[in-house]
Amino acid sequence: MYFEHITAEDLPIVPPMDLNSNLPDIDKISPFPMQLKTRRGVGLFGTRREADSGLIRMHEAVDLLAPVGTPVFAASTGTVIGGSSTSCLISHDHGIKYLTFYQHMQNKLVNNNDNVTAGQQIAEVGGTQDHLHFEIRFPFDNARPSLGNSLPVDPTNVLYQWEVRTFQNDDDARQVIDDVSITNIQEIWRGRLLRFFLVNVSSTGRDLFLPLIDSSPANLSMLETLKLAFFNSKRVRIVWRESLFFSTIQVTQDKVSIIAEVKVLLN
Ligand SMILES: [Zn+2]
């Protein structure tokens, strides 16, 4: 298989854990990634200042909150090529080669050279951590891929794209608010990295957050439609669902649902 142009969003990645599993009480921990510095070692992809040393360091992963014992899944079909008793490095080849890396685990079920399939359990969340540290990387040396000799990419949008694809095929998860007007739209930031489009909708008691990490033409067109509807006072029909993925990285301080996908129909 060949790809003329491939981005990380195109990778056949599934979530490395069951996003429906019972999450810890996130209200007691920290409502937003911005405040995760109060919980050392948990966060989003990107630079962050270490609480103890004050040094700015790169966090090459997204941390998915989950109780100890939550099953950890291989995010894609591949071969185990490394790791310790608490971590696992898997190599994947789907026309291009990439790696996934999992850390803070216990009861590991796989060994080096084992072949694994996407969604297969490889361990549990564990040790002293209540989150899975999950990385996606592109190796510089395809013959000898390794953690050090590879480039990390942000797993956030990759996992979000999985959710968008899943949503498109899941009628049960759909919720519809029909014939409403948009009372306000606003771009907001959560942490330094996550941009959202906040849509206030009349008479529903619910505001909608759209992640702005998705720069696909379909998503940008949808945002434009929302803006046009707002500025021209058009009533809309919105199809949405709550995001499983974003609930695991704590962006629901105001009990506001995160949207996986929206369709707006001008009346
Ligand atoms: Zn981490």
mmCIF file of C-alpha atoms and ligand atoms in Angstrom:
data_model
loop_
_atom_site.group_PDB
_atom_site.id
_atom_site.type_symbol
_atom_site.label_atom_id
_atom_site.label_comp_id
_atom_site.label_asym_id
_atom_site.label_seq_id
_atom_site.Cartn_x
_atom_site.Cartn_y
_atom_site.Cartn_z
ATOM 1 C CA MET A 1 0.000 0.000 0.000
ATOM 2 C CA TYR A 2 1.298 3.463 -0.868
ATOM 3 C CA PHE A 3 0.337 6.877 0.354
ATOM 4 C CA GLU A 4 1.138 9.943 -1.699
ATOM 5 C CA HIS A 5 0.645 12.081 1.348
ATOM 6 C CA ILE A 6 -0.156 10.849 4.805
ATOM 7 C CA THR A 7 -0.773 12.686 8.016
ATOM 8 C CA ALA A 8 -0.971 11.311 11.510
ATOM 9 C CA GLU A 9 -4.750 11.691 11.393
ATOM 10 C CA ASP A 10 -4.889 9.016 8.703
ATOM 11 C CA LEU A 11 -3.271 6.356 10.875
ATOM 12 C CA PRO A 12 -5.563 3.406 11.707
ATOM 13 C CA ILE A 13 -5.351 4.060 15.431
ATOM 14 C CA VAL A 14 -7.968 2.966 17.961
ATOM 15 C CA PRO A 15 -8.045 4.267 21.543
ATOM 16 C CA PRO A 16 -5.517 2.452 23.747
ATOM 17 C CA MET A 17 -8.185 1.799 26.365
ATOM 18 C CA ASP A 18 -11.928 1.504 26.711
ATOM 19 C CA LEU A 19 -13.041 5.099 26.896
ATOM 20 C CA ASN A 20 -16.334 3.963 28.402
ATOM 21 C CA SER A 21 -14.649 2.540 31.479
ATOM 22 C CA ASN A 22 -15.266 4.188 34.842
ATOM 23 C CA LEU A 23 -13.138 7.255 35.106
ATOM 24 C CA PRO A 24 -11.789 8.669 38.329
ATOM 25 C CA ASP A 25 -13.746 11.526 39.823
ATOM 26 C CA ILE A 26 -12.244 14.193 37.642
ATOM 27 C CA ASP A 27 -13.787 17.058 39.567
ATOM 28 C CA LYS A 28 -11.594 16.222 42.499
ATOM 29 C CA ILE A 29 -8.471 16.199 40.422
ATOM 30 C CA SER A 30 -8.295 19.101 38.052
ATOM 31 C CA PRO A 31 -10.815 20.495 35.641
ATOM 32 C CA PHE A 32 -8.480 21.519 32.884
ATOM 33 C CA PRO A 33 -5.104 20.641 31.433
ATOM 34 C CA MET A 34 -4.068 24.196 32.237
ATOM 35 C CA GLN A 35 -4.216 23.285 35.891
ATOM 36 C CA LEU A 36 -2.614 19.904 35.568
ATOM 37 C CA LYS A 37 0.604 21.263 36.955
ATOM 38 C CA THR A 38 -1.045 20.605 40.291
ATOM 39 C CA ARG A 39 -0.874 16.944 39.398
ATOM 40 C CA ARG A 40 2.672 16.266 38.400
ATOM 41 C CA GLY A 41 3.125 13.907 35.502
ATOM 42 C CA VAL A 42 -0.276 14.229 33.857
ATOM 43 C CA GLY A 43 -0.928 16.296 30.810
ATOM 44 C CA LEU A 44 -1.295 16.915 27.148
ATOM 45 C CA PHE A 45 1.231 16.714 24.347
ATOM 46 C CA GLY A 46 3.658 19.626 24.307
ATOM 47 C CA THR A 47 6.070 21.596 26.405
ATOM 48 C CA ARG A 48 5.474 22.099 30.080
ATOM 49 C CA ARG A 49 7.349 23.501 33.025
ATOM 50 C CA GLU A 50 8.402 20.902 35.542
ATOM 51 C CA ALA A 51 7.033 21.725 38.984
ATOM 52 C CA ASP A 52 10.162 20.779 40.878
ATOM 53 C CA SER A 53 13.012 21.970 38.668
ATOM 54 C CA GLY A 54 11.296 24.807 36.827
ATOM 55 C CA LEU A 55 12.754 23.473 33.588
ATOM 56 C CA ILE A 56 10.645 23.458 30.432
ATOM 57 C CA ARG A 57 10.475 19.954 29.028
ATOM 58 C CA MET A 58 8.617 18.228 26.232
ATOM 59 C CA HIS A 59 5.821 15.810 27.087
ATOM 60 C CA GLU A 60 5.709 13.623 23.977
ATOM 61 C CA ALA A 61 2.408 11.962 24.823
ATOM 62 C CA VAL A 62 -1.155 12.464 25.837
ATOM 63 C CA ASP A 63 -2.068 11.174 29.284
ATOM 64 C CA LEU A 64 -5.396 9.379 29.437
ATOM 65 C CA LEU A 65 -6.908 9.224 32.902
ATOM 66 C CA ALA A 66 -8.075 5.817 34.062
ATOM 67 C CA PRO A 67 -8.216 3.902 37.330
ATOM 68 C CA VAL A 68 -5.527 1.343 38.099
ATOM 69 C CA GLY A 69 -6.553 -1.955 36.532
ATOM 70 C CA THR A 70 -8.165 -0.457 33.418
ATOM 71 C CA PRO A 71 -7.266 -2.670 30.437
ATOM 72 C CA VAL A 72 -4.761 -1.136 28.016
ATOM 73 C CA PHE A 73 -5.188 -2.024 24.332
ATOM 74 C CA ALA A 74 -2.785 -2.047 21.407
ATOM 75 C CA ALA A 75 -3.786 1.028 19.432
ATOM 76 C CA SER A 76 -3.032 -0.626 16.113
ATOM 77 C CA THR A 77 -1.972 -3.974 14.690
ATOM 78 C CA GLY A 78 1.775 -4.535 14.941
ATOM 79 C CA THR A 79 4.692 -6.197 16.704
ATOM 80 C CA VAL A 80 6.029 -5.605 20.208
ATOM 81 C CA ILE A 81 9.633 -4.427 19.902
ATOM 82 C CA GLY A 82 10.470 -3.111 23.349
ATOM 83 C CA GLY A 83 9.469 -1.836 26.739
ATOM 84 C CA SER A 84 9.834 -2.783 30.367
ATOM 85 C CA SER A 85 7.518 -4.485 32.853
ATOM 86 C CA THR A 86 5.570 -1.219 33.019
ATOM 87 C CA SER A 87 5.824 -0.027 29.416
ATOM 88 C CA CYS A 88 5.450 -1.307 25.866
ATOM 89 C CA LEU A 89 6.750 -0.187 22.453
ATOM 90 C CA ILE A 90 4.904 -1.510 19.401
ATOM 91 C CA SER A 91 5.976 -1.160 15.768
ATOM 92 C CA HIS A 92 3.352 -0.814 13.039
ATOM 93 C CA ASP A 93 3.602 -0.991 9.273
ATOM 94 C CA HIS A 94 0.625 0.170 7.240
ATOM 95 C CA GLY A 95 2.394 1.427 4.147
ATOM 96 C CA ILE A 96 4.336 3.728 6.426
ATOM 97 C CA LYS A 97 5.971 2.685 9.655
ATOM 98 C CA TYR A 98 5.091 4.175 12.985
ATOM 99 C CA LEU A 99 5.395 3.328 16.662
ATOM 100 C CA THR A 100 3.074 3.452 19.626
ATOM 101 C CA PHE A 101 4.382 3.591 23.186
ATOM 102 C CA TYR A 102 2.498 2.937 26.419
ATOM 103 C CA GLN A 103 3.701 3.702 29.921
ATOM 104 C CA HIS A 104 2.513 3.372 33.550
ATOM 105 C CA MET A 105 1.206 -0.178 33.290
ATOM 106 C CA GLN A 106 1.016 -3.381 35.292
ATOM 107 C CA ASN A 107 0.244 -7.040 34.580
ATOM 108 C CA LYS A 108 1.750 -6.859 31.103
ATOM 109 C CA LEU A 109 0.451 -9.631 28.833
ATOM 110 C CA VAL A 110 2.831 -9.400 25.869
ATOM 111 C CA ASN A 111 6.536 -9.941 25.227
ATOM 112 C CA ASN A 112 9.019 -8.751 22.645
ATOM 113 C CA ASN A 113 8.323 -10.090 19.119
ATOM 114 C CA ASP A 114 4.677 -10.829 19.928
ATOM 115 C CA ASN A 115 2.265 -9.848 17.194
ATOM 116 C CA VAL A 116 -0.721 -7.886 18.453
ATOM 117 C CA THR A 117 -3.921 -6.735 16.815
ATOM 118 C CA ALA A 118 -5.652 -3.396 17.234
ATOM 119 C CA GLY A 119 -7.759 -3.440 20.370
ATOM 120 C CA GLN A 120 -5.977 -6.447 21.901
ATOM 121 C CA GLN A 121 -5.306 -6.079 25.620
ATOM 122 C CA ILE A 122 -1.586 -5.747 26.354
ATOM 123 C CA ALA A 123 -1.619 -4.748 30.056
ATOM 124 C CA GLU A 124 -3.489 -2.720 32.670
ATOM 125 C CA VAL A 125 -3.094 0.850 33.800
ATOM 126 C CA GLY A 126 -1.094 0.561 36.957
ATOM 127 C CA GLY A 127 1.827 1.176 39.175
ATOM 128 C CA THR A 128 1.567 4.404 41.098
ATOM 129 C CA GLN A 129 -0.169 6.188 38.240
ATOM 130 C CA ASP A 130 -3.842 6.590 37.443
ATOM 131 C CA HIS A 131 -3.288 7.359 33.809
ATOM 132 C CA LEU A 132 -1.909 5.856 30.647
ATOM 133 C CA HIS A 133 0.940 7.745 28.986
ATOM 134 C CA PHE A 134 0.396 7.197 25.240
ATOM 135 C CA GLU A 135 2.761 8.184 22.416
ATOM 136 C CA ILE A 136 2.660 7.940 18.610
ATOM 137 C CA ARG A 137 6.024 8.275 16.840
ATOM 138 C CA PHE A 138 7.525 8.109 13.353
ATOM 139 C CA PRO A 139 10.919 6.347 13.268
ATOM 140 C CA PHE A 140 13.869 7.933 11.469
ATOM 141 C CA ASP A 141 15.371 4.499 10.779
ATOM 142 C CA ASN A 142 12.725 2.090 9.500
ATOM 143 C CA ALA A 143 15.114 -0.882 9.734
ATOM 144 C CA ARG A 144 15.859 -0.283 13.404
ATOM 145 C CA PRO A 145 12.944 1.674 14.833
ATOM 146 C CA SER A 146 13.410 2.790 18.432
ATOM 147 C CA LEU A 147 11.891 5.160 20.930
ATOM 148 C CA GLY A 148 14.861 7.488 20.892
ATOM 149 C CA ASN A 149 15.395 7.544 17.151
ATOM 150 C CA SER A 150 11.885 8.689 16.246
ATOM 151 C CA LEU A 151 9.739 11.789 16.061
ATOM 152 C CA PRO A 152 6.664 12.139 18.293
ATOM 153 C CA VAL A 153 3.345 13.439 16.973
ATOM 154 C CA ASP A 154 0.428 14.673 19.034
ATOM 155 C CA PRO A 155 -1.976 11.748 19.616
ATOM 156 C CA THR A 156 -4.842 14.117 20.433
ATOM 157 C CA ASN A 157 -6.065 14.716 16.903
ATOM 158 C CA VAL A 158 -5.338 11.120 15.855
ATOM 159 C CA LEU A 159 -7.671 9.835 18.578
ATOM 160 C CA TYR A 160 -10.196 12.554 17.872
ATOM 161 C CA GLN A 161 -10.326 11.448 14.241
ATOM 162 C CA TRP A 162 -11.075 7.916 15.407
ATOM 163 C CA GLU A 163 -14.010 9.311 17.329
ATOM 164 C CA VAL A 164 -15.251 11.291 14.344
ATOM 165 C CA ARG A 165 -15.131 8.151 12.187
ATOM 166 C CA THR A 166 -16.897 6.117 14.879
ATOM 167 C CA PHE A 167 -19.562 8.739 15.303
ATOM 168 C CA GLN A 168 -20.373 8.697 11.628
ATOM 169 C CA ASN A 169 -21.356 5.037 11.961
ATOM 170 C CA ASP A 170 -23.099 5.158 15.327
ATOM 171 C CA ASP A 171 -26.719 6.214 15.106
ATOM 172 C CA ASP A 172 -27.400 5.384 18.762
ATOM 173 C CA ALA A 173 -25.011 8.028 20.063
ATOM 174 C CA ARG A 174 -26.576 10.813 18.079
ATOM 175 C CA GLN A 175 -28.469 13.562 19.782
ATOM 176 C CA VAL A 176 -30.333 16.235 17.926
ATOM 177 C CA ILE A 177 -31.327 19.727 18.876
ATOM 178 C CA ASP A 178 -33.624 21.090 16.271
ATOM 179 C CA ASP A 179 -34.875 24.491 15.203
ATOM 180 C CA VAL A 180 -32.786 26.526 17.631
ATOM 181 C CA SER A 181 -30.881 29.748 17.275
ATOM 182 C CA ILE A 182 -27.283 30.305 18.234
ATOM 183 C CA THR A 183 -27.054 33.018 20.861
ATOM 184 C CA ASN A 184 -23.270 33.321 20.925
ATOM 185 C CA ILE A 185 -20.136 31.817 19.475
ATOM 186 C CA GLN A 186 -16.709 32.215 20.927
ATOM 187 C CA GLU A 187 -13.275 30.711 20.593
ATOM 188 C CA ILE A 188 -11.843 29.577 23.883
ATOM 189 C CA TRP A 189 -8.658 27.902 24.980
ATOM 190 C CA ARG A 190 -8.221 25.118 27.442
ATOM 191 C CA GLY A 191 -4.657 24.822 28.547
ATOM 192 C CA ARG A 192 -2.102 26.109 26.099
ATOM 193 C CA LEU A 193 -2.965 23.598 23.436
ATOM 194 C CA LEU A 194 -6.627 22.887 23.060
ATOM 195 C CA ARG A 195 -8.785 25.345 21.137
ATOM 196 C CA PHE A 196 -12.542 25.046 21.217
ATOM 197 C CA PHE A 197 -15.381 26.763 19.492
ATOM 198 C CA LEU A 198 -18.056 27.434 22.113
ATOM 199 C CA VAL A 199 -21.588 27.554 20.731
ATOM 200 C CA ASN A 200 -24.364 28.826 22.970
ATOM 201 C CA VAL A 201 -27.716 27.524 21.832
ATOM 202 C CA SER A 202 -31.089 28.974 22.782
ATOM 203 C CA SER A 203 -33.566 27.147 25.011
ATOM 204 C CA THR A 204 -31.615 23.912 25.361
ATOM 205 C CA GLY A 205 -29.783 24.546 28.617
ATOM 206 C CA ARG A 206 -26.730 23.139 26.986
ATOM 207 C CA ASP A 207 -23.716 24.734 25.380
ATOM 208 C CA LEU A 208 -21.672 22.910 22.811
ATOM 209 C CA PHE A 209 -17.911 22.739 22.593
ATOM 210 C CA LEU A 210 -16.347 21.949 19.234
ATOM 211 C CA PRO A 211 -12.700 20.953 19.257
ATOM 212 C CA LEU A 212 -10.749 23.100 16.797
ATOM 213 C CA ILE A 213 -7.940 20.617 16.387
ATOM 214 C CA ASP A 214 -9.641 19.243 13.299
ATOM 215 C CA SER A 215 -8.597 21.296 10.250
ATOM 216 C CA SER A 216 -10.284 19.039 7.715
ATOM 217 C CA PRO A 217 -12.312 20.798 4.994
ATOM 218 C CA ALA A 218 -15.500 19.209 6.319
ATOM 219 C CA ASN A 219 -14.927 20.553 9.812
ATOM 220 C CA LEU A 220 -13.907 24.023 8.657
ATOM 221 C CA SER A 221 -16.979 24.178 6.456
ATOM 222 C CA MET A 222 -19.144 23.223 9.415
ATOM 223 C CA LEU A 223 -17.621 25.999 11.525
ATOM 224 C CA GLU A 224 -18.273 28.498 8.739
ATOM 225 C CA THR A 225 -21.887 27.361 8.605
ATOM 226 C CA LEU A 226 -22.236 27.893 12.337
ATOM 227 C CA LYS A 227 -20.794 31.380 12.032
ATOM 228 C CA LEU A 228 -23.075 32.270 9.142
ATOM 229 C CA ALA A 229 -26.101 31.005 11.048
ATOM 230 C CA PHE A 230 -25.139 33.067 14.074
ATOM 231 C CA PHE A 231 -24.389 36.320 12.278
ATOM 232 C CA ASN A 232 -27.488 36.038 10.104
ATOM 233 C CA SER A 233 -29.778 34.869 12.916
ATOM 234 C CA LYS A 234 -30.683 31.652 11.134
ATOM 235 C CA ARG A 235 -32.183 28.773 13.053
ATOM 236 C CA VAL A 236 -30.294 25.532 12.964
ATOM 237 C CA ARG A 237 -30.451 21.817 13.515
ATOM 238 C CA ILE A 238 -27.417 20.376 15.239
ATOM 239 C CA VAL A 239 -26.513 16.709 15.473
ATOM 240 C CA TRP A 240 -24.003 15.998 18.168
ATOM 241 C CA ARG A 241 -22.771 13.569 20.776
ATOM 242 C CA GLU A 242 -20.643 13.738 23.826
ATOM 243 C CA SER A 243 -16.983 13.068 23.254
ATOM 244 C CA LEU A 244 -15.598 10.048 25.026
ATOM 245 C CA PHE A 245 -12.012 10.982 24.335
ATOM 246 C CA PHE A 246 -12.146 14.526 25.608
ATOM 247 C CA SER A 247 -13.792 13.398 28.816
ATOM 248 C CA THR A 248 -10.626 11.456 29.588
ATOM 249 C CA ILE A 249 -8.431 14.516 29.296
ATOM 250 C CA GLN A 250 -10.567 16.705 31.484
ATOM 251 C CA VAL A 251 -12.127 19.510 29.543
ATOM 252 C CA THR A 252 -15.604 19.452 31.054
ATOM 253 C CA GLN A 253 -15.330 21.858 33.950
ATOM 254 C CA ASP A 254 -18.664 23.480 33.279
ATOM 255 C CA LYS A 255 -20.434 20.160 32.727
ATOM 256 C CA VAL A 256 -20.584 21.122 29.097
ATOM 257 C CA SER A 257 -20.626 18.361 26.565
ATOM 258 C CA ILE A 258 -17.952 18.089 23.952
ATOM 259 C CA ILE A 259 -19.091 17.504 20.420
ATOM 260 C CA ALA A 260 -17.664 14.799 18.265
ATOM 261 C CA GLU A 261 -19.394 15.999 15.141
ATOM 262 C CA VAL A 262 -21.999 18.534 14.202
ATOM 263 C CA LYS A 263 -24.182 19.008 11.206
ATOM 264 C CA VAL A 264 -25.926 22.279 10.750
ATOM 265 C CA LEU A 265 -28.907 22.586 8.447
ATOM 266 C CA LEU A 266 -30.111 26.036 7.584
ATOM 267 C CA ASN A 267 -33.856 26.214 7.629
HETATM 268 ZN ZN ZN B 1 2.706 11.291 30.300
#
